[in-house]
Amino acid sequence: MADIKERLISIFPVCHVYEVVVSDNINCTYVAKFGGTSLSDAVHFKRVKQIVTEYEGRCFVVPSAPGKRFASDTKVTDLLYTLYSQKEDFDAAKETASIIENRFLEIANGLKITKEQFDISGYFEKLLQELPNSNEDYIASRGEYLCGRLLSIYLGYEFIDPADLILFDEYKELIMKKTLRAIARHTKSIDRAVIPGFYGKNIVTGETTTFSRGGSDITGALVARGVNAVVYDNWTDVSGFFTADPRIVKEAARVPALNFSELRELSCMGASVLHSSTVLPLMDSNIPIRVRNTFDLRSKGTLIAPNDYKSASSKPKVAGIAGKKGFTSVIISKLSLGESRSFVRLALHAFEACSIPVEHIPLSMDNLSVVTFTAALKNKKKMLHDELQRVLGDISVDFCDGLSLVAAVSSSLSTNAVFARVMFDALAKADISIRLTDQGSGANSLVIGVDEHRFDDAIRAIYEAFIEHDFI
Ligand code: ADP
Ligand code: ASP
Ligand code: MG
């Protein structure tokens, strides 16, 4: 056992901090998920091979579809959604299909994968024929499928189609337990395999079903749990989680470690480095996630460990700042509505009836503000307005678009009264008005709504204030 411990510590040095891998029931299996940028061309495939084969353990690789090769490039998944939208226009579809086909041909040629090993052109010919009768998720999933096929040939690993493993119900909800059992069963006697991310199968209709965008991260977590991996490595194009989105705050620093709750809060609030559902399959397990940079192997990345692991190093007080644009506040007004017992329930029922999700619900004496995604209201404002009036009677309804939400995430938020003051002061100094506030009921995050056009300014102002107060 000592040998295994030493090897694991040298392979996974960050884990040493938490000593998570040093337990007596170590199973030397690991899962490596690679994002789109890490697999955007043949040169990147070679790098992935180098990373994966460095460690001899039982290894399961979860690829995304090839992403952007340069800033103005288009991700294969985006091309596939375009292809689907052209299902009625054969000429346009043919053109898009040939762009995608060429991307895969370039990768295959660069890796010396022959037509006999995998016939890419033949595959696209068939896909074009199937297009008019295909569902959108099936077409969108072909990026991961093809990337997985090529990677499995290149690595010499077995290919496992996630359609047999990742199982959804009729509402497109993941069936977690069945999925984990299927993964465990299928991988029991396999040492190395490639399992594409992002999609699975609807067990009622038998159709291919995908997660929401960025969902390969969830596949990686499911595979890690299903094979009982020692660690889930998520390889991407940044050196881990940063204290703020590095595209907005250039000097943002890498966060060495987070716990599962902090990750969930940060990713739900817009830190898009990991899909917000990534942590769900791992929540009650001992499997840590590491976010690592495919292009900088020396960086230790971010270790995301179960909540009860103690860090050997002292953690910063604030785990990070995240945020999202694209919200609308639906303001429902009526005198003394706060006194009515059923008002909130009925209002929320109207949102549910119109299939509009609810993100926040600040309430005052005469107003109820329901915050939702602007995109979810597309073509539905009138329907929602009518439904609200039908169930609530004489009310006024205003749709205030252009709202963004910014959140600071910290496990010690509820015990440190200074955070809120520092955030509000920073926004006041930058002359940014606050449109709403909400302290997450988990008490881990403080959410502030600001005008969308001040979003970047708000993140930068809060970041600078936190640095000044030594919070991050
Ligand atoms: P992949 O294709 O590997 O899945 P993503 O594009 O989904 O990668 O996620 C990585 C990106 O997340 C980074 O390039 C970065 O721009 C963005 N990002 C947003 N917030 C953060 C943050 N707090 N820390 C690090 N990266 C972030
Ligand atoms: N390729 C899919 C997307 O672009 C899934 C993923 O990258 O995780 O959303
Ligand atoms: Mg991603």
Coordinates of C-alpha atoms and ligand atoms in Angstrom, one line a residue:
M1 CA 0.0 0.0 0.0
A2 CA 2.9 2.4 0.8
D3 CA 4.0 2.1 -2.8
I4 CA 0.6 3.0 -4.2
K5 CA 0.4 6.0 -1.9
E6 CA 3.8 7.3 -2.9
R7 CA 2.9 6.8 -6.6
L8 CA -0.4 8.5 -6.3
I9 CA 1.1 11.4 -4.4
S10 CA 3.7 11.9 -7.1
I11 CA 1.0 11.7 -9.8
F12 CA -1.6 13.8 -8.0
P13 CA 0.5 16.2 -5.9
V14 CA -2.3 18.6 -5.2
C15 CA -4.3 15.8 -3.6
H16 CA -1.5 15.5 -1.1
V17 CA -2.8 18.8 0.5
Y18 CA -6.0 17.1 1.4
E19 CA -4.6 13.6 1.7
V20 CA -7.7 12.4 0.0
V21 CA -6.1 9.7 -2.1
V22 CA -4.2 8.3 0.9
S23 CA -6.7 5.9 2.2
D24 CA -6.6 2.2 2.5
N25 CA -9.3 1.4 0.0
I26 CA -7.5 3.0 -3.0
N27 CA -8.7 1.8 -6.3
C28 CA -6.1 3.0 -8.8
T29 CA -8.6 4.0 -11.5
Y30 CA -8.8 7.5 -12.8
V31 CA -11.0 9.4 -15.2
A32 CA -9.8 12.2 -17.5
K33 CA -12.3 14.4 -19.2
F34 CA -11.0 16.7 -22.0
G35 CA -12.8 19.8 -23.1
G36 CA -13.3 21.0 -26.6
T37 CA -10.2 23.2 -26.8
S38 CA -8.1 20.3 -25.6
L39 CA -9.2 18.2 -28.6
S40 CA -9.6 20.9 -31.3
D41 CA -7.0 19.4 -33.7
A42 CA -4.6 16.5 -34.3
V43 CA -1.7 18.3 -32.4
H44 CA -4.0 18.6 -29.4
F45 CA -4.9 14.9 -29.6
K46 CA -1.2 14.1 -29.4
R47 CA -0.9 16.1 -26.2
V48 CA -4.0 14.3 -24.8
K49 CA -2.3 11.0 -25.5
Q50 CA 0.8 12.1 -23.7
I51 CA -1.2 13.1 -20.6
V52 CA -3.4 9.9 -20.6
T53 CA -0.6 7.5 -21.1
E54 CA 1.8 9.0 -18.5
Y55 CA 0.0 7.1 -15.8
E56 CA -0.5 3.4 -16.1
G57 CA -3.6 3.1 -13.9
R58 CA -7.0 2.0 -15.1
C59 CA -8.1 4.9 -17.2
F60 CA -11.3 6.1 -18.6
V61 CA -11.2 9.1 -21.0
V62 CA -14.2 11.3 -21.6
P63 CA -13.9 13.6 -24.6
S64 CA -16.0 16.6 -25.6
A65 CA -16.5 17.5 -29.3
P66 CA -13.6 19.5 -30.9
G67 CA -13.8 23.1 -29.9
K68 CA -12.3 26.3 -31.3
R69 CA -8.8 26.3 -32.8
F70 CA -8.6 30.1 -32.8
A71 CA -10.8 32.9 -31.5
S72 CA -13.0 33.3 -34.6
D73 CA -13.4 29.5 -35.1
T74 CA -16.7 27.6 -34.5
K75 CA -17.1 24.7 -32.1
V76 CA -18.2 21.5 -33.8
T77 CA -21.2 21.3 -31.5
D78 CA -22.4 24.7 -32.7
L79 CA -21.9 23.6 -36.3
L80 CA -24.0 20.5 -35.6
Y81 CA -26.9 22.7 -34.1
T82 CA -26.7 24.7 -37.4
L83 CA -26.8 21.5 -39.4
Y84 CA -29.9 20.4 -37.5
S85 CA -31.6 23.8 -38.2
Q86 CA -31.0 23.2 -41.9
K87 CA -32.8 19.8 -42.0
E88 CA -35.3 21.2 -44.5
D89 CA -32.7 22.8 -46.7
F90 CA -30.6 20.0 -48.2
D91 CA -28.0 22.3 -50.0
A92 CA -27.3 24.3 -46.9
A93 CA -27.1 21.2 -44.8
K94 CA -24.7 19.6 -47.2
E95 CA -22.4 22.5 -47.0
T96 CA -22.4 22.6 -43.2
A97 CA -21.9 18.8 -43.0
S98 CA -18.9 19.1 -45.3
I99 CA -17.3 21.7 -43.0
I100 CA -17.7 19.3 -40.0
E101 CA -16.5 16.3 -42.0
N102 CA -13.4 18.2 -43.0
R103 CA -12.6 19.0 -39.4
F104 CA -12.7 15.3 -38.5
L105 CA -10.8 14.3 -41.7
E106 CA -8.0 16.8 -40.7
I107 CA -7.8 15.2 -37.3
A108 CA -7.8 11.7 -38.6
N109 CA -5.2 12.5 -41.3
G110 CA -3.0 14.2 -38.7
L111 CA -3.1 11.1 -36.5
K112 CA -2.7 8.7 -39.5
I113 CA -6.1 7.1 -38.9
T114 CA -7.1 5.4 -42.1
K115 CA -10.4 5.1 -43.9
E116 CA -10.3 1.4 -43.1
Q117 CA -10.1 2.2 -39.4
F118 CA -12.9 4.7 -39.6
D119 CA -14.7 5.9 -42.7
I120 CA -15.5 9.5 -41.8
S121 CA -16.9 10.5 -45.3
G122 CA -19.1 7.4 -45.3
Y123 CA -20.4 8.4 -41.9
F124 CA -21.4 11.9 -43.0
E125 CA -23.0 10.6 -46.1
K126 CA -25.3 8.5 -43.9
L127 CA -25.8 11.3 -41.4
L128 CA -27.1 13.6 -44.2
Q129 CA -29.6 10.9 -45.2
E130 CA -30.7 10.5 -41.6
L131 CA -31.0 14.2 -41.0
P132 CA -34.6 14.9 -42.0
N133 CA -35.8 12.2 -39.5
S134 CA -33.4 12.8 -36.7
N135 CA -33.9 14.6 -33.4
E136 CA -31.8 17.7 -32.5
D137 CA -30.0 15.9 -29.6
Y138 CA -28.9 13.1 -31.8
I139 CA -27.3 15.4 -34.4
A140 CA -25.7 17.6 -31.6
S141 CA -24.2 14.5 -30.0
R142 CA -22.3 13.4 -33.1
G143 CA -19.4 15.7 -32.2
E144 CA -18.7 13.8 -29.1
Y145 CA -19.4 10.4 -30.8
L146 CA -17.0 11.0 -33.6
C147 CA -14.3 12.6 -31.4
G148 CA -14.6 9.5 -29.1
R149 CA -14.3 7.1 -32.0
L150 CA -11.1 8.8 -33.3
L151 CA -9.6 9.1 -29.9
S152 CA -10.2 5.5 -29.0
I153 CA -8.5 4.4 -32.2
Y154 CA -5.6 6.7 -31.6
L155 CA -5.1 5.6 -28.0
G156 CA -5.8 2.0 -28.7
Y157 CA -8.6 2.0 -26.0
E158 CA -11.9 0.4 -26.2
F159 CA -14.9 2.6 -27.3
I160 CA -18.0 2.6 -25.1
D161 CA -21.0 4.3 -26.5
P162 CA -22.7 6.3 -23.6
A163 CA -26.0 5.6 -25.2
D164 CA -25.8 2.3 -23.3
L165 CA -24.8 4.0 -20.0
I166 CA -26.1 7.5 -19.5
L167 CA -29.9 7.1 -19.0
F168 CA -32.6 9.7 -19.1
D169 CA -36.3 9.6 -18.3
E170 CA -39.1 11.0 -20.5
Y171 CA -38.5 14.5 -19.1
K172 CA -34.9 14.4 -20.1
E173 CA -33.9 14.0 -16.4
L174 CA -30.9 11.9 -15.7
I175 CA -31.7 8.6 -13.9
M176 CA -28.7 8.7 -11.6
K177 CA -28.8 5.3 -9.9
K178 CA -29.5 3.3 -13.1
T179 CA -26.8 5.2 -14.9
L180 CA -24.2 4.5 -12.2
R181 CA -25.1 0.8 -12.2
A182 CA -24.9 0.7 -16.0
I183 CA -21.4 2.3 -15.9
A184 CA -20.2 -0.1 -13.3
R185 CA -21.5 -3.1 -15.2
H186 CA -20.2 -2.1 -18.6
T187 CA -16.7 -1.2 -17.3
K188 CA -16.2 -4.0 -14.8
S189 CA -13.8 -6.0 -16.9
I190 CA -12.4 -3.1 -19.0
D191 CA -9.1 -1.4 -18.1
R192 CA -9.0 1.4 -20.5
A193 CA -11.8 3.0 -22.5
V194 CA -13.0 6.1 -24.2
I195 CA -16.6 7.1 -23.3
P196 CA -17.8 10.3 -25.1
G197 CA -19.3 13.0 -23.0
F198 CA -22.6 15.0 -23.3
Y199 CA -25.1 12.4 -24.4
G200 CA -27.0 9.3 -23.4
K201 CA -30.3 7.7 -24.2
N202 CA -33.9 8.3 -23.2
I203 CA -35.1 5.0 -21.9
V204 CA -38.7 5.6 -22.7
T205 CA -38.3 6.6 -26.4
G206 CA -34.9 5.1 -27.0
E207 CA -33.8 8.4 -28.6
T208 CA -30.4 10.0 -28.0
T209 CA -30.6 12.7 -25.4
T210 CA -28.0 15.3 -24.4
F211 CA -27.3 17.2 -21.2
S212 CA -27.4 21.0 -21.5
R213 CA -24.4 22.7 -23.1
G214 CA -21.1 21.9 -21.4
G215 CA -22.6 18.6 -20.2
S216 CA -19.5 16.5 -20.9
D217 CA -18.3 17.6 -17.4
I218 CA -21.3 15.7 -16.0
T219 CA -20.5 12.6 -18.0
G220 CA -17.0 12.7 -16.6
A221 CA -18.3 12.9 -13.0
L222 CA -20.8 10.0 -13.6
V223 CA -18.0 7.8 -15.1
A224 CA -15.7 8.7 -12.1
R225 CA -18.4 7.6 -9.7
G226 CA -19.5 4.6 -11.7
V227 CA -15.9 3.2 -11.9
N228 CA -15.1 4.4 -8.4
A229 CA -12.2 6.4 -9.6
V230 CA -9.5 7.7 -7.2
V231 CA -9.8 11.1 -8.9
Y232 CA -11.7 12.9 -11.6
D233 CA -9.4 15.0 -13.7
N234 CA -11.1 17.7 -15.7
W235 CA -8.6 18.9 -18.3
T236 CA -9.4 22.3 -19.8
D237 CA -7.8 25.5 -21.2
V238 CA -7.2 27.3 -17.9
S239 CA -5.2 26.4 -14.9
G240 CA -8.1 25.7 -12.7
F241 CA -10.8 27.8 -11.0
F242 CA -9.9 31.5 -10.7
T243 CA -11.1 33.9 -8.1
A244 CA -13.0 35.6 -11.0
D245 CA -13.6 34.9 -14.7
P246 CA -10.1 35.6 -16.1
R247 CA -11.6 37.1 -19.2
I248 CA -13.0 39.9 -17.0
V249 CA -10.4 40.2 -14.3
K250 CA -7.0 39.7 -15.9
E251 CA -5.1 39.5 -12.6
A252 CA -7.5 36.9 -11.1
A253 CA -5.6 34.2 -9.2
R254 CA -5.9 30.5 -9.3
V255 CA -7.9 29.0 -6.4
P256 CA -5.8 26.0 -5.2
A257 CA -8.8 24.3 -3.5
L258 CA -12.5 24.4 -3.2
N259 CA -15.1 22.2 -1.6
F260 CA -18.1 20.7 -3.4
S261 CA -20.6 23.3 -2.0
E262 CA -18.4 26.2 -3.1
L263 CA -18.0 24.6 -6.5
R264 CA -21.8 24.1 -6.8
E265 CA -22.4 27.7 -5.8
L266 CA -19.7 29.2 -8.1
S267 CA -20.7 27.2 -11.1
C268 CA -24.4 27.8 -10.7
M269 CA -23.6 31.5 -10.4
G270 CA -21.8 31.5 -13.7
A271 CA -18.2 30.3 -13.2
S272 CA -18.5 28.3 -16.5
V273 CA -15.3 26.4 -16.1
L274 CA -17.4 23.4 -14.9
H275 CA -21.1 22.6 -15.6
S276 CA -23.1 23.4 -12.5
S277 CA -24.3 19.8 -12.2
T278 CA -20.8 18.3 -12.3
V279 CA -20.6 17.8 -8.6
L280 CA -24.0 16.1 -8.2
P281 CA -22.9 12.5 -8.9
L282 CA -19.9 13.0 -6.6
M283 CA -21.6 14.8 -3.7
D284 CA -21.7 11.9 -1.3
S285 CA -18.5 10.2 -2.5
N286 CA -14.8 10.6 -1.6
I287 CA -13.8 11.3 -5.2
P288 CA -12.2 14.7 -5.7
I289 CA -12.2 16.6 -8.9
R290 CA -9.2 18.3 -10.3
V291 CA -9.4 21.1 -12.9
R292 CA -6.2 21.0 -14.8
N293 CA -4.7 22.9 -17.8
T294 CA -4.0 20.7 -20.8
F295 CA -1.6 23.4 -22.0
D296 CA 0.3 23.9 -18.7
L297 CA 1.1 20.6 -17.1
R298 CA 3.2 22.3 -14.4
S299 CA 0.2 24.1 -13.0
K300 CA -1.4 22.2 -10.1
G301 CA -4.9 23.3 -11.1
T302 CA -7.7 23.4 -8.6
L303 CA -8.6 20.5 -6.3
I304 CA -12.3 20.3 -5.5
A305 CA -12.7 18.0 -2.5
P306 CA -15.7 16.8 -0.5
N307 CA -16.9 19.2 2.1
D308 CA -15.5 17.5 5.1
Y309 CA -11.8 17.2 3.9
K310 CA -9.6 19.6 5.8
S311 CA -7.1 21.6 3.9
A312 CA -3.5 21.6 5.1
S313 CA -3.0 25.1 3.8
S314 CA -5.1 28.0 5.0
K315 CA -7.9 28.8 2.6
P316 CA -8.8 32.3 1.4
K317 CA -12.0 33.7 3.0
V318 CA -13.8 34.1 -0.3
A319 CA -13.8 31.2 -2.7
G320 CA -14.6 33.3 -5.7
I321 CA -16.7 35.9 -7.5
A322 CA -19.0 34.7 -10.4
G323 CA -21.9 36.1 -12.3
K324 CA -24.2 35.8 -15.2
K325 CA -26.0 38.2 -17.6
G326 CA -29.4 37.7 -19.3
F327 CA -31.9 38.0 -16.5
T328 CA -35.3 39.6 -16.4
S329 CA -37.0 40.7 -13.2
V330 CA -40.8 40.2 -13.5
I331 CA -42.3 42.7 -11.1
I332 CA -45.8 41.9 -10.0
S333 CA -47.5 44.7 -8.0
K334 CA -50.6 45.0 -5.9
L335 CA -51.3 46.9 -2.7
S336 CA -50.6 44.8 0.4
L337 CA -49.9 41.7 -1.6
G338 CA -47.4 40.7 1.1
E339 CA -50.3 40.2 3.5
S340 CA -52.0 37.5 1.3
R341 CA -51.1 34.0 2.2
S342 CA -51.6 32.5 -1.2
F343 CA -50.1 35.3 -3.4
V344 CA -46.6 33.9 -3.8
R345 CA -47.8 30.3 -4.3
L346 CA -50.2 31.4 -7.0
A347 CA -47.7 33.6 -8.7
L348 CA -45.1 30.8 -8.8
H349 CA -47.8 28.5 -10.0
A350 CA -48.3 30.8 -13.0
F351 CA -44.6 30.6 -13.8
E352 CA -44.7 26.8 -13.6
A353 CA -47.8 26.6 -15.8
C354 CA -45.9 28.6 -18.5
S355 CA -42.7 26.4 -18.0
I356 CA -40.6 29.4 -17.0
P357 CA -37.9 28.7 -14.4
V358 CA -37.6 30.9 -11.3
E359 CA -34.1 32.0 -10.1
H360 CA -34.8 34.5 -7.2
I361 CA -38.0 35.9 -5.6
P362 CA -37.3 39.1 -3.6
L363 CA -40.6 40.1 -1.9
S364 CA -41.8 43.4 -0.4
M365 CA -45.1 44.7 0.9
D366 CA -46.6 45.7 -2.5
N367 CA -44.3 44.0 -5.0
L368 CA -43.1 40.5 -5.8
S369 CA -40.2 40.4 -8.1
V370 CA -39.5 37.1 -9.8
V371 CA -36.1 36.8 -11.5
T372 CA -35.9 34.5 -14.5
F373 CA -33.7 34.0 -17.6
T374 CA -34.6 36.5 -20.3
A375 CA -34.3 33.7 -22.9
A376 CA -36.9 31.7 -21.0
L377 CA -39.5 34.5 -21.6
K378 CA -39.0 34.5 -25.3
N379 CA -42.5 34.5 -26.9
K380 CA -44.0 33.9 -23.5
K381 CA -44.4 37.3 -21.9
K382 CA -48.0 37.7 -23.0
M383 CA -48.8 34.1 -21.9
L384 CA -47.3 34.7 -18.5
H385 CA -48.9 38.1 -18.1
D386 CA -52.4 36.6 -18.9
E387 CA -51.8 33.6 -16.6
L388 CA -50.7 35.9 -13.7
Q389 CA -53.8 38.0 -14.1
R390 CA -56.0 35.0 -14.4
V391 CA -54.8 33.6 -11.0
L392 CA -54.1 36.8 -9.1
G393 CA -56.7 39.1 -10.4
D394 CA -56.1 42.9 -10.5
I395 CA -52.3 43.3 -10.6
S396 CA -49.8 45.1 -12.7
V397 CA -46.9 43.3 -14.3
D398 CA -43.6 44.8 -15.5
F399 CA -40.8 43.0 -17.3
C400 CA -37.5 44.6 -16.5
D401 CA -34.8 43.2 -18.8
G402 CA -31.1 43.8 -18.8
L403 CA -30.4 42.4 -15.3
S404 CA -27.2 40.6 -14.4
L405 CA -26.4 38.8 -11.2
V406 CA -23.0 38.9 -9.4
A407 CA -22.2 36.6 -6.5
A408 CA -19.5 36.3 -3.9
V409 CA -19.1 32.7 -2.7
S410 CA -17.7 32.0 0.7
S411 CA -18.3 29.3 3.4
S412 CA -17.8 31.9 6.1
L413 CA -20.3 34.4 4.6
S414 CA -22.8 34.0 7.4
T415 CA -20.2 34.4 10.1
N416 CA -18.4 37.4 8.6
A417 CA -20.5 40.5 8.6
V418 CA -17.9 42.6 6.8
F419 CA -18.3 40.8 3.3
A420 CA -21.6 42.5 2.6
R421 CA -20.4 45.9 3.6
V422 CA -17.2 45.6 1.5
M423 CA -19.3 44.5 -1.6
F424 CA -21.8 47.3 -1.2
D425 CA -19.1 49.9 -0.6
A426 CA -17.2 48.8 -3.7
L427 CA -20.3 49.1 -5.9
A428 CA -21.2 52.5 -4.4
K429 CA -17.7 53.8 -5.1
A430 CA -17.9 52.6 -8.7
D431 CA -21.3 54.3 -9.0
I432 CA -23.1 51.0 -9.7
S433 CA -26.8 50.8 -8.5
I434 CA -28.0 47.7 -6.9
R435 CA -31.2 46.3 -8.4
L436 CA -31.7 43.4 -6.0
T437 CA -29.9 41.4 -3.3
D438 CA -30.3 37.9 -2.2
Q439 CA -28.2 35.9 0.3
G440 CA -28.4 32.3 -0.9
S441 CA -30.3 30.2 1.6
G442 CA -27.4 27.9 1.9
A443 CA -25.7 31.0 3.3
N444 CA -22.7 30.4 1.0
S445 CA -23.3 33.2 -1.4
L446 CA -24.4 36.8 -1.6
V447 CA -26.1 37.7 -4.9
I448 CA -26.4 41.2 -6.1
G449 CA -28.3 42.3 -9.2
V450 CA -26.9 45.1 -11.3
D451 CA -27.6 46.5 -14.8
E452 CA -26.1 44.3 -17.5
H453 CA -24.0 47.0 -18.9
R454 CA -22.2 47.4 -15.6
F455 CA -21.6 43.7 -15.1
D456 CA -17.9 43.6 -15.8
D457 CA -17.4 46.8 -13.8
A458 CA -19.2 45.3 -10.8
I459 CA -17.1 42.1 -10.9
R460 CA -13.9 44.2 -11.1
A461 CA -14.9 46.6 -8.4
I462 CA -15.8 43.8 -6.0
Y463 CA -12.6 41.9 -6.9
E464 CA -10.4 44.9 -6.1
A465 CA -12.2 45.6 -2.8
F466 CA -11.7 41.9 -1.8
I467 CA -8.0 42.1 -2.6
E468 CA -7.7 45.3 -0.6
H469 CA -9.3 43.6 2.4
D470 CA -7.3 40.4 2.0
F471 CA -10.4 38.3 1.4
I472 CA -8.9 36.5 -1.7
Ligands
ADP1 P1 -13.9 23.1 -21.8 O1 -14.1 23.3 -23.3 O2 -12.6 22.5 -21.5 O3 -15.0 22.4 -21.2 P2 -15.0 25.7 -20.9 O4 -14.9 26.7 -22.0 O5 -16.3 25.0 -20.7 O6 -13.8 24.6 -21.2 O7 -14.5 26.3 -19.5 C1 -13.3 26.9 -19.4 C2 -13.5 28.4 -19.5 O8 -14.2 28.9 -18.4 C3 -12.2 29.2 -19.4 O9 -11.6 29.3 -20.7 C4 -12.7 30.6 -18.9 O10 -12.8 31.5 -19.9 C5 -14.1 30.3 -18.3 N1 -14.2 30.7 -16.9 C6 -15.3 31.4 -16.5 N2 -15.2 31.7 -15.1 C7 -14.0 31.1 -14.8 C8 -13.3 31.1 -13.5 N3 -13.8 31.6 -12.4 N4 -12.1 30.4 -13.5 C9 -11.6 29.9 -14.6 N5 -12.2 29.9 -15.8 C10 -13.4 30.5 -15.9
ASP2 N1 -19.8 19.8 -26.9 C1 -20.8 20.1 -25.9 C2 -21.0 21.7 -25.9 O1 -20.3 22.4 -26.7 C3 -20.6 19.6 -24.6 C4 -19.4 20.0 -23.9 O2 -18.5 20.6 -24.4 O3 -19.2 19.6 -22.7 O4 -21.8 22.2 -25.2
MG3 MG -16.9 23.0 -20.5

